[in-house]
Amino acid sequence: MVTRFAPSPTGYLHIGGVRTALFNYIFAKKNQGKFLVRIEDTDKERSEEQFIEAIMEGLDWIGLKPAFEPIKQSERYDIYKEEASRLIDLGKAYKDDGAVRLQVKKEGSTLVKDMVYGDIEFLNSELDDIVILRSDGTPTYHFCNVIDDNSQGVSHIIRGEDHLPNTPKQIQVVNALGYEEFQYAHLPLVLGEDKKRLSKRHAATDLMAYQNLGYLPEAVKNTLTRLGWSKGDKEIFTISEIINAFDIKDVSRSGAVFDVGKLNFVNQQHLSSLTDEELIELIRPFNEKNKFDLSNHHDPKKLIRLCVTGGNNLSEISKFIQPFVIDFDNYSEDDLRKHLLDSGDVINFFLSELDGIDNWSEETMESVINKALEKLNLPMPKIGLPIRVALLGRRNSPHLSSTIYLIKKESALSRLERAKNVISEH
């Protein structure tokens, strides 16, 4: 059992391509087979080495490692020419204005036995003779594709449904060359939320954009596998669980919508399953970009655990954590007007109480909050919102006692003093 992913290095690794690679990988692993990668770089004008490197980097990041180093079609032209010459000698192909065409049998039909779409019959009378070598000697997609699949021992060709019309042509090439037939499975296209083919207007289409934002590769794999495949109501899978549960017969025939909201949900679930230590290590480079680190924080594990739901990815979570560690710039006009300017008594109360505390703990903060509720005779929102805005520059944060505890005492006092001064100025 051998599958392959065969990208063209004319751009970066597209989400739709990643989904195709993923299904090939899962199917091979499910059947104790091999997953291969082939670089289809016969388009000399558009193929670039930087894209080959980016494709392999993306596959490596998401954990889809091929069994062998990928082959490049640009290094195999002699093989394609030899096979074209063989077909000419057999009377199955002929030269035409410098190009070489395969003579297609016009009678009858070609049956495509597809593992997803079932049996599909194509009339041979609708097929033209197939160009297999262009006039400049370069092979066409249909020709080198078939030769390489045979040469690499590929048994199952799993690709997007947009390739389905190509299949009868390639079966004609297979038969002419005398190769053993392949088995086919065509996957539903990946669509945007408007049910049109996924493009940049729907979401980032380059895989590495999601790495740069801090999505976990496990979450991307989980989300992409669910595009066209499902197993009951279960949403969250590890790759090993997917491999165990996968059956190609469960793949849908209808287009699958890539929903960034679903990716966010799945990523949150995978993030929440990590240990505190794993989260701290993974978020480190994002914190560095935001010019802070957690090495001097008094309780980084508590901080990361309580803030992990503060964003959809590590980039957003890092920004959510940032004001706990370094000072923020300014209050928003809305927060200032709605929550701070009429809260002088609350700010002064907390300034006085926190200044005298030696045991900086959540329990102590809870006691201060309860005392404020009693002494100030205010509902919790009238206490919690102004304190959050004063300490973090925003309204959203974990439980108030945890929020205060997770900011160092000197920083908390400094920020409350700043809020007091702003209130006075207004």
CSV table of C-alpha atoms in Angstrom, one decimal:
chain,number,residue,atom,x,y,z
A,1,MET,CA,0.0,0.0,0.0
A,2,VAL,CA,1.7,3.2,-1.2
A,3,THR,CA,0.2,6.7,-1.5
A,4,ARG,CA,1.8,9.9,-2.6
A,5,PHE,CA,1.4,13.7,-2.4
A,6,ALA,CA,2.6,15.4,-5.6
A,7,PRO,CA,2.7,19.2,-5.2
A,8,SER,CA,3.8,21.7,-7.8
A,9,PRO,CA,6.4,24.1,-6.4
A,10,THR,CA,4.7,27.2,-8.0
A,11,GLY,CA,3.6,28.6,-4.6
A,12,TYR,CA,3.4,27.9,-0.9
A,13,LEU,CA,1.7,24.9,0.6
A,14,HIS,CA,-2.0,25.5,0.3
A,15,ILE,CA,-4.6,24.3,2.9
A,16,GLY,CA,-6.4,22.3,0.3
A,17,GLY,CA,-3.1,20.6,-0.6
A,18,VAL,CA,-2.3,19.9,3.0
A,19,ARG,CA,-5.7,18.2,3.4
A,20,THR,CA,-4.9,16.0,0.3
A,21,ALA,CA,-1.5,15.1,1.8
A,22,LEU,CA,-3.1,14.3,5.1
A,23,PHE,CA,-5.6,11.9,3.7
A,24,ASN,CA,-2.8,10.1,1.8
A,25,TYR,CA,-0.7,9.9,4.9
A,26,ILE,CA,-3.6,8.6,7.1
A,27,PHE,CA,-4.7,6.0,4.5
A,28,ALA,CA,-1.1,4.7,4.1
A,29,LYS,CA,-0.6,4.5,7.9
A,30,LYS,CA,-4.0,2.9,8.4
A,31,ASN,CA,-2.9,0.1,6.1
A,32,GLN,CA,0.7,-0.2,7.3
A,33,GLY,CA,1.8,1.3,4.0
A,34,LYS,CA,4.2,4.1,2.8
A,35,PHE,CA,3.5,7.8,2.2
A,36,LEU,CA,5.6,9.4,-0.4
A,37,VAL,CA,6.2,12.9,-1.7
A,38,ARG,CA,7.0,13.8,-5.3
A,39,ILE,CA,7.8,17.3,-6.6
A,40,GLU,CA,6.1,18.0,-9.9
A,41,ASP,CA,8.3,20.8,-11.1
A,42,THR,CA,8.0,20.4,-14.9
A,43,ASP,CA,6.6,24.0,-15.2
A,44,LYS,CA,10.1,25.6,-15.6
A,45,GLU,CA,8.8,29.2,-15.6
A,46,ARG,CA,6.8,29.0,-12.4
A,47,SER,CA,8.6,26.3,-10.3
A,48,GLU,CA,11.0,27.7,-7.7
A,49,GLU,CA,13.4,26.1,-5.2
A,50,GLN,CA,12.1,28.3,-2.4
A,51,PHE,CA,8.7,26.8,-2.8
A,52,ILE,CA,10.1,23.3,-2.7
A,53,GLU,CA,11.8,24.2,0.6
A,54,ALA,CA,8.6,25.8,1.9
A,55,ILE,CA,6.5,22.8,1.0
A,56,MET,CA,8.8,20.4,2.7
A,57,GLU,CA,9.1,22.7,5.7
A,58,GLY,CA,5.3,22.8,6.0
A,59,LEU,CA,4.9,19.0,5.7
A,60,ASP,CA,7.6,18.6,8.4
A,61,TRP,CA,5.9,21.0,10.7
A,62,ILE,CA,2.5,19.3,10.4
A,63,GLY,CA,4.2,15.9,10.9
A,64,LEU,CA,3.6,14.4,7.4
A,65,LYS,CA,7.0,12.9,6.8
A,66,PRO,CA,7.5,10.8,3.7
A,67,ALA,CA,9.1,7.4,3.8
A,68,PHE,CA,11.8,8.5,1.4
A,69,GLU,CA,13.4,11.7,0.1
A,70,PRO,CA,11.1,13.2,-2.5
A,71,ILE,CA,11.9,12.8,-6.2
A,72,LYS,CA,11.8,15.7,-8.7
A,73,GLN,CA,10.2,15.3,-12.1
A,74,SER,CA,12.7,17.8,-13.6
A,75,GLU,CA,15.5,15.3,-13.0
A,76,ARG,CA,13.6,12.5,-14.8
A,77,TYR,CA,13.1,13.8,-18.3
A,78,ASP,CA,15.2,11.0,-19.9
A,79,ILE,CA,12.8,8.4,-18.4
A,80,TYR,CA,9.8,10.1,-19.9
A,81,LYS,CA,11.4,10.4,-23.3
A,82,GLU,CA,12.3,6.7,-23.3
A,83,GLU,CA,8.8,5.8,-22.5
A,84,ALA,CA,7.4,8.1,-25.2
A,85,SER,CA,9.8,6.5,-27.7
A,86,ARG,CA,8.7,3.0,-26.6
A,87,LEU,CA,5.0,4.0,-27.3
A,88,ILE,CA,6.0,5.3,-30.8
A,89,ASP,CA,7.8,2.1,-31.5
A,90,LEU,CA,4.7,0.1,-30.4
A,91,GLY,CA,2.5,2.2,-32.8
A,92,LYS,CA,0.6,3.6,-29.8
A,93,ALA,CA,1.9,7.2,-30.1
A,94,TYR,CA,2.9,9.5,-33.0
A,95,LYS,CA,4.8,12.7,-33.6
A,96,ASP,CA,2.7,15.8,-34.3
A,97,ASP,CA,4.4,19.1,-35.1
A,98,GLY,CA,7.3,18.3,-32.9
A,99,ALA,CA,5.1,17.0,-30.0
A,100,VAL,CA,4.2,13.4,-29.3
A,101,ARG,CA,0.6,12.3,-28.9
A,102,LEU,CA,-0.9,9.1,-27.5
A,103,GLN,CA,-3.4,7.6,-29.8
A,104,VAL,CA,-6.6,7.3,-27.7
A,105,LYS,CA,-9.0,4.4,-28.4
A,106,LYS,CA,-12.2,6.1,-29.4
A,107,GLU,CA,-14.6,3.2,-29.2
A,108,GLY,CA,-16.3,2.2,-25.9
A,109,SER,CA,-15.7,3.8,-22.6
A,110,THR,CA,-13.2,4.1,-19.7
A,111,LEU,CA,-14.5,3.1,-16.3
A,112,VAL,CA,-13.1,4.9,-13.3
A,113,LYS,CA,-13.6,2.9,-10.1
A,114,ASP,CA,-13.5,5.5,-7.4
A,115,MET,CA,-13.4,4.6,-3.7
A,116,VAL,CA,-15.4,7.8,-2.9
A,117,TYR,CA,-17.6,8.5,-5.9
A,118,GLY,CA,-18.2,4.9,-7.0
A,119,ASP,CA,-18.0,3.7,-10.6
A,120,ILE,CA,-18.0,6.5,-13.2
A,121,GLU,CA,-18.0,5.8,-16.9
A,122,PHE,CA,-16.4,8.2,-19.5
A,123,LEU,CA,-17.1,7.9,-23.2
A,124,ASN,CA,-13.8,7.5,-25.1
A,125,SER,CA,-15.3,9.3,-28.1
A,126,GLU,CA,-15.1,12.5,-26.0
A,127,LEU,CA,-11.3,12.2,-25.5
A,128,ASP,CA,-8.8,13.7,-27.9
A,129,ASP,CA,-5.5,12.1,-28.6
A,130,ILE,CA,-3.3,13.0,-25.6
A,131,VAL,CA,-0.2,15.1,-25.9
A,132,ILE,CA,2.5,13.3,-23.8
A,133,LEU,CA,5.6,15.3,-24.9
A,134,ARG,CA,5.4,18.9,-25.9
A,135,SER,CA,7.3,20.2,-28.8
A,136,ASP,CA,10.1,21.4,-26.5
A,137,GLY,CA,10.5,17.8,-25.2
A,138,THR,CA,9.0,18.4,-21.8
A,139,PRO,CA,6.5,15.9,-20.6
A,140,THR,CA,2.8,16.7,-19.9
A,141,TYR,CA,1.2,16.2,-16.5
A,142,HIS,CA,-0.8,13.1,-17.5
A,143,PHE,CA,2.2,11.3,-18.9
A,144,CYS,CA,4.9,11.9,-16.3
A,145,ASN,CA,2.4,11.5,-13.5
A,146,VAL,CA,1.5,8.0,-14.6
A,147,ILE,CA,5.2,7.0,-15.2
A,148,ASP,CA,6.3,8.3,-11.8
A,149,ASP,CA,3.4,6.6,-9.9
A,150,ASN,CA,4.3,3.3,-11.5
A,151,SER,CA,8.0,3.9,-10.9
A,152,GLN,CA,7.4,4.7,-7.2
A,153,GLY,CA,5.2,1.7,-6.7
A,154,VAL,CA,2.1,3.8,-5.9
A,155,SER,CA,-1.0,1.7,-5.4
A,156,HIS,CA,-3.6,4.3,-4.4
A,157,ILE,CA,-4.0,7.7,-5.9
A,158,ILE,CA,-5.9,10.0,-3.5
A,159,ARG,CA,-6.4,13.6,-4.7
A,160,GLY,CA,-9.0,16.4,-5.1
A,161,GLU,CA,-12.2,15.8,-7.1
A,162,ASP,CA,-11.0,18.5,-9.6
A,163,HIS,CA,-8.7,15.8,-10.9
A,164,LEU,CA,-11.5,13.4,-11.6
A,165,PRO,CA,-11.9,14.4,-15.3
A,166,ASN,CA,-8.2,13.7,-15.8
A,167,THR,CA,-8.5,10.1,-14.6
A,168,PRO,CA,-9.8,8.5,-17.8
A,169,LYS,CA,-7.0,10.1,-19.8
A,170,GLN,CA,-4.4,8.8,-17.3
A,171,ILE,CA,-6.0,5.3,-17.4
A,172,GLN,CA,-5.5,5.4,-21.2
A,173,VAL,CA,-1.8,6.2,-20.6
A,174,VAL,CA,-1.6,3.4,-18.0
A,175,ASN,CA,-3.1,0.9,-20.4
A,176,ALA,CA,-0.8,2.0,-23.3
A,177,LEU,CA,2.3,1.7,-21.2
A,178,GLY,CA,1.2,-1.7,-19.9
A,179,TYR,CA,1.3,-0.7,-16.3
A,180,GLU,CA,-0.7,-2.3,-13.5
A,181,GLU,CA,-3.8,-0.2,-12.8
A,182,PHE,CA,-4.0,2.2,-9.8
A,183,GLN,CA,-6.8,2.6,-7.4
A,184,TYR,CA,-8.4,6.0,-7.1
A,185,ALA,CA,-10.1,8.1,-4.4
A,186,HIS,CA,-11.1,11.6,-5.2
A,187,LEU,CA,-11.8,13.9,-2.2
A,188,PRO,CA,-14.4,16.7,-2.1
A,189,LEU,CA,-13.0,20.2,-2.6
A,190,VAL,CA,-12.2,22.4,0.3
A,191,LEU,CA,-14.6,25.3,0.3
A,192,GLY,CA,-14.9,28.7,1.9
A,193,GLU,CA,-18.0,29.5,4.1
A,194,ASP,CA,-19.7,30.9,1.0
A,195,LYS,CA,-19.4,27.3,-0.5
A,196,LYS,CA,-17.0,28.6,-3.2
A,197,ARG,CA,-13.5,27.1,-3.6
A,198,LEU,CA,-11.2,28.2,-0.7
A,199,SER,CA,-9.2,31.3,-1.5
A,200,LYS,CA,-7.4,34.1,0.3
A,201,ARG,CA,-10.7,36.0,0.7
A,202,HIS,CA,-12.0,33.3,3.0
A,203,ALA,CA,-8.9,32.7,5.2
A,204,ALA,CA,-5.1,32.3,5.0
A,205,THR,CA,-4.5,29.6,2.5
A,206,ASP,CA,-0.8,29.2,3.2
A,207,LEU,CA,-0.2,26.5,5.8
A,208,MET,CA,2.7,28.4,7.5
A,209,ALA,CA,0.5,31.3,8.2
A,210,TYR,CA,-1.2,29.1,10.8
A,211,GLN,CA,2.1,28.1,12.3
A,212,ASN,CA,3.1,31.8,12.5
A,213,LEU,CA,-0.2,32.6,14.3
A,214,GLY,CA,0.4,29.8,16.8
A,215,TYR,CA,-2.0,27.1,15.8
A,216,LEU,CA,-0.9,23.7,16.9
A,217,PRO,CA,-0.1,21.2,14.0
A,218,GLU,CA,-2.3,18.7,15.8
A,219,ALA,CA,-5.2,21.1,15.7
A,220,VAL,CA,-4.7,21.8,12.0
A,221,LYS,CA,-4.5,18.1,11.2
A,222,ASN,CA,-7.6,17.4,13.3
A,223,THR,CA,-9.6,20.2,11.5
A,224,LEU,CA,-8.5,19.3,8.0
A,225,THR,CA,-9.3,15.6,8.5
A,226,ARG,CA,-12.8,16.5,9.4
A,227,LEU,CA,-13.2,18.2,6.1
A,228,GLY,CA,-15.0,15.5,4.3
A,229,TRP,CA,-14.6,12.8,6.9
A,230,SER,CA,-16.4,12.2,10.2
A,231,LYS,CA,-16.8,9.6,12.9
A,232,GLY,CA,-20.0,10.1,14.8
A,233,ASP,CA,-20.2,13.2,16.8
A,234,LYS,CA,-16.6,13.2,17.9
A,235,GLU,CA,-14.8,16.4,17.1
A,236,ILE,CA,-11.4,16.2,18.8
A,237,PHE,CA,-8.9,13.6,17.6
A,238,THR,CA,-5.2,12.9,17.9
A,239,ILE,CA,-3.5,11.8,14.7
A,240,SER,CA,-3.2,8.2,16.1
A,241,GLU,CA,-7.0,8.2,16.9
A,242,ILE,CA,-7.7,9.4,13.4
A,243,ILE,CA,-5.6,6.7,11.8
A,244,ASN,CA,-7.3,4.0,14.0
A,245,ALA,CA,-10.8,5.3,13.1
A,246,PHE,CA,-10.3,6.2,9.5
A,247,ASP,CA,-12.1,4.4,6.7
A,248,ILE,CA,-12.0,5.8,3.1
A,249,LYS,CA,-15.7,4.7,2.8
A,250,ASP,CA,-16.6,7.3,5.3
A,251,VAL,CA,-15.3,10.2,3.1
A,252,SER,CA,-18.2,12.4,1.9
A,253,ARG,CA,-18.9,13.3,-1.7
A,254,SER,CA,-20.0,16.8,-0.9
A,255,GLY,CA,-17.7,19.9,-0.7
A,256,ALA,CA,-16.2,20.5,2.8
A,257,VAL,CA,-16.3,24.0,4.3
A,258,PHE,CA,-13.1,25.2,6.0
A,259,ASP,CA,-14.4,27.2,8.9
A,260,VAL,CA,-11.8,29.3,10.8
A,261,GLY,CA,-14.2,29.3,13.8
A,262,LYS,CA,-14.0,25.5,13.9
A,263,LEU,CA,-10.2,25.6,13.7
A,264,ASN,CA,-10.2,28.0,16.6
A,265,PHE,CA,-12.4,25.7,18.7
A,266,VAL,CA,-10.3,22.6,17.9
A,267,ASN,CA,-7.1,24.5,18.6
A,268,GLN,CA,-8.4,25.6,21.9
A,269,GLN,CA,-9.2,22.0,22.8
A,270,HIS,CA,-5.7,20.8,21.9
A,271,LEU,CA,-4.1,23.7,23.7
A,272,SER,CA,-6.0,23.0,26.9
A,273,SER,CA,-4.9,19.4,26.8
A,274,LEU,CA,-1.2,20.4,27.1
A,275,THR,CA,0.7,20.6,30.3
A,276,ASP,CA,1.7,23.9,31.8
A,277,GLU,CA,5.3,23.2,30.9
A,278,GLU,CA,4.5,22.4,27.3
A,279,LEU,CA,2.4,25.6,27.0
A,280,ILE,CA,5.2,27.8,28.5
A,281,GLU,CA,7.7,26.3,26.0
A,282,LEU,CA,5.4,26.7,23.0
A,283,ILE,CA,4.4,30.3,23.7
A,284,ARG,CA,8.0,31.4,24.4
A,285,PRO,CA,8.7,32.7,20.8
A,286,PHE,CA,5.4,34.6,20.7
A,287,ASN,CA,6.2,36.2,24.0
A,288,GLU,CA,9.6,37.2,22.7
A,289,LYS,CA,7.9,39.0,19.7
A,290,ASN,CA,5.8,40.8,22.3
A,291,LYS,CA,9.0,41.8,24.2
A,292,PHE,CA,8.5,39.9,27.4
A,293,ASP,CA,9.2,36.5,29.0
A,294,LEU,CA,7.8,34.5,31.9
A,295,SER,CA,11.1,33.6,33.4
A,296,ASN,CA,10.8,36.2,36.2
A,297,HIS,CA,7.1,35.8,36.8
A,298,HIS,CA,6.2,34.6,40.3
A,299,ASP,CA,3.7,31.9,39.1
A,300,PRO,CA,4.1,31.3,35.3
A,301,LYS,CA,2.2,28.0,35.4
A,302,LYS,CA,-0.9,29.5,37.0
A,303,LEU,CA,-0.7,32.5,34.6
A,304,ILE,CA,-0.5,30.3,31.5
A,305,ARG,CA,-3.2,27.9,32.7
A,306,LEU,CA,-5.7,30.7,33.5
A,307,CYS,CA,-4.9,32.6,30.3
A,308,VAL,CA,-4.9,29.7,27.8
A,309,THR,CA,-8.5,30.4,26.9
A,310,GLY,CA,-7.7,34.1,26.4
A,311,GLY,CA,-7.1,33.6,22.6
A,312,ASN,CA,-7.6,31.2,19.8
A,313,ASN,CA,-3.9,30.7,19.2
A,314,LEU,CA,-0.6,31.2,20.9
A,315,SER,CA,-0.1,34.6,19.3
A,316,GLU,CA,-3.4,35.9,20.7
A,317,ILE,CA,-2.8,34.2,24.1
A,318,SER,CA,0.6,35.9,24.4
A,319,LYS,CA,-1.0,39.3,23.8
A,320,PHE,CA,-3.6,38.4,26.4
A,321,ILE,CA,-0.8,37.6,28.9
A,322,GLN,CA,1.3,40.6,28.1
A,323,PRO,CA,-0.2,43.2,30.5
A,324,PHE,CA,0.2,40.7,33.4
A,325,VAL,CA,4.0,41.0,32.8
A,326,ILE,CA,4.7,44.4,31.3
A,327,ASP,CA,2.9,47.7,31.5
A,328,PHE,CA,0.2,48.6,28.9
A,329,ASP,CA,0.1,51.8,27.0
A,330,ASN,CA,-3.3,53.5,27.6
A,331,TYR,CA,-6.9,52.9,28.6
A,332,SER,CA,-9.4,52.9,25.8
A,333,GLU,CA,-11.7,55.9,25.8
A,334,ASP,CA,-14.7,53.6,26.3
A,335,ASP,CA,-13.2,51.8,29.3
A,336,LEU,CA,-12.1,55.1,30.8
A,337,ARG,CA,-15.5,56.7,30.5
A,338,LYS,CA,-17.6,53.6,31.4
A,339,HIS,CA,-15.6,52.0,34.2
A,340,LEU,CA,-12.8,54.2,35.6
A,341,LEU,CA,-13.8,57.8,35.9
A,342,ASP,CA,-16.6,57.2,38.5
A,343,SER,CA,-14.7,54.5,40.4
A,344,GLY,CA,-12.3,56.6,42.5
A,345,ASP,CA,-13.5,55.0,45.8
A,346,VAL,CA,-12.9,51.5,44.5
A,347,ILE,CA,-9.4,52.4,43.3
A,348,ASN,CA,-8.5,54.1,46.6
A,349,PHE,CA,-9.8,51.2,48.6
A,350,PHE,CA,-7.7,48.6,46.8
A,351,LEU,CA,-4.7,50.9,46.8
A,352,SER,CA,-4.9,51.1,50.6
A,353,GLU,CA,-5.6,47.5,51.2
A,354,LEU,CA,-3.0,46.0,48.8
A,355,ASP,CA,-0.3,48.3,50.0
A,356,GLY,CA,-0.4,46.6,53.4
A,357,ILE,CA,-0.3,43.0,52.2
A,358,ASP,CA,2.7,40.8,52.7
A,359,ASN,CA,1.2,37.5,51.8
A,360,TRP,CA,0.5,38.0,48.0
A,361,SER,CA,-1.8,35.1,47.3
A,362,GLU,CA,-5.2,34.4,45.7
A,363,GLU,CA,-6.7,33.7,49.1
A,364,THR,CA,-5.6,37.1,50.4
A,365,MET,CA,-7.0,38.8,47.3
A,366,GLU,CA,-10.3,37.1,47.8
A,367,SER,CA,-10.4,38.5,51.3
A,368,VAL,CA,-9.8,42.0,50.0
A,369,ILE,CA,-12.5,41.6,47.4
A,370,ASN,CA,-15.0,40.4,50.0
A,371,LYS,CA,-14.1,43.3,52.2
A,372,ALA,CA,-14.6,45.7,49.3
A,373,LEU,CA,-18.1,44.3,48.6
A,374,GLU,CA,-19.0,44.8,52.3
A,375,LYS,CA,-17.4,48.2,52.9
A,376,LEU,CA,-18.3,49.9,49.5
A,377,ASN,CA,-21.7,48.4,49.3
A,378,LEU,CA,-21.3,47.9,45.5
A,379,PRO,CA,-22.3,45.0,43.2
A,380,MET,CA,-19.3,42.9,42.0
A,381,PRO,CA,-19.2,44.4,38.4
A,382,LYS,CA,-18.8,47.9,39.9
A,383,ILE,CA,-15.7,46.6,41.7
A,384,GLY,CA,-14.3,44.0,39.3
A,385,LEU,CA,-14.5,46.0,36.0
A,386,PRO,CA,-12.7,49.2,37.2
A,387,ILE,CA,-10.0,47.1,38.9
A,388,ARG,CA,-9.4,45.0,35.8
A,389,VAL,CA,-9.2,48.2,33.6
A,390,ALA,CA,-6.9,49.8,36.1
A,391,LEU,CA,-4.6,46.8,36.3
A,392,LEU,CA,-4.6,45.4,32.7
A,393,GLY,CA,-6.0,48.2,30.6
A,394,ARG,CA,-9.0,46.0,29.6
A,395,ARG,CA,-12.1,44.4,31.0
A,396,ASN,CA,-11.3,40.7,30.2
A,397,SER,CA,-9.3,38.6,32.6
A,398,PRO,CA,-9.5,35.5,34.8
A,399,HIS,CA,-11.3,35.6,38.2
A,400,LEU,CA,-10.6,38.9,39.9
A,401,SER,CA,-8.6,37.4,42.8
A,402,SER,CA,-6.4,35.5,40.3
A,403,THR,CA,-6.0,38.6,38.2
A,404,ILE,CA,-4.7,40.7,41.1
A,405,TYR,CA,-2.4,37.9,42.3
A,406,LEU,CA,-0.9,37.3,38.9
A,407,ILE,CA,0.4,40.9,38.7
A,408,LYS,CA,3.4,41.6,40.9
A,409,LYS,CA,2.6,43.8,44.0
A,410,GLU,CA,4.7,46.8,42.9
A,411,SER,CA,3.2,46.7,39.4
A,412,ALA,CA,-0.3,46.4,40.8
A,413,LEU,CA,0.2,49.4,43.2
A,414,SER,CA,1.8,51.5,40.4
A,415,ARG,CA,-1.1,50.8,38.1
A,416,LEU,CA,-3.7,51.6,40.7
A,417,GLU,CA,-1.8,54.9,41.4
A,418,ARG,CA,-1.8,55.7,37.7
A,419,ALA,CA,-5.6,55.1,37.5
A,420,LYS,CA,-6.1,57.3,40.6
A,421,ASN,CA,-4.1,60.1,38.9
A,422,VAL,CA,-6.1,59.8,35.6
A,423,ILE,CA,-9.4,60.0,37.6
A,424,SER,CA,-8.1,63.1,39.3
A,425,GLU,CA,-7.1,64.7,36.0
A,426,HIS,CA,-10.6,64.2,34.7
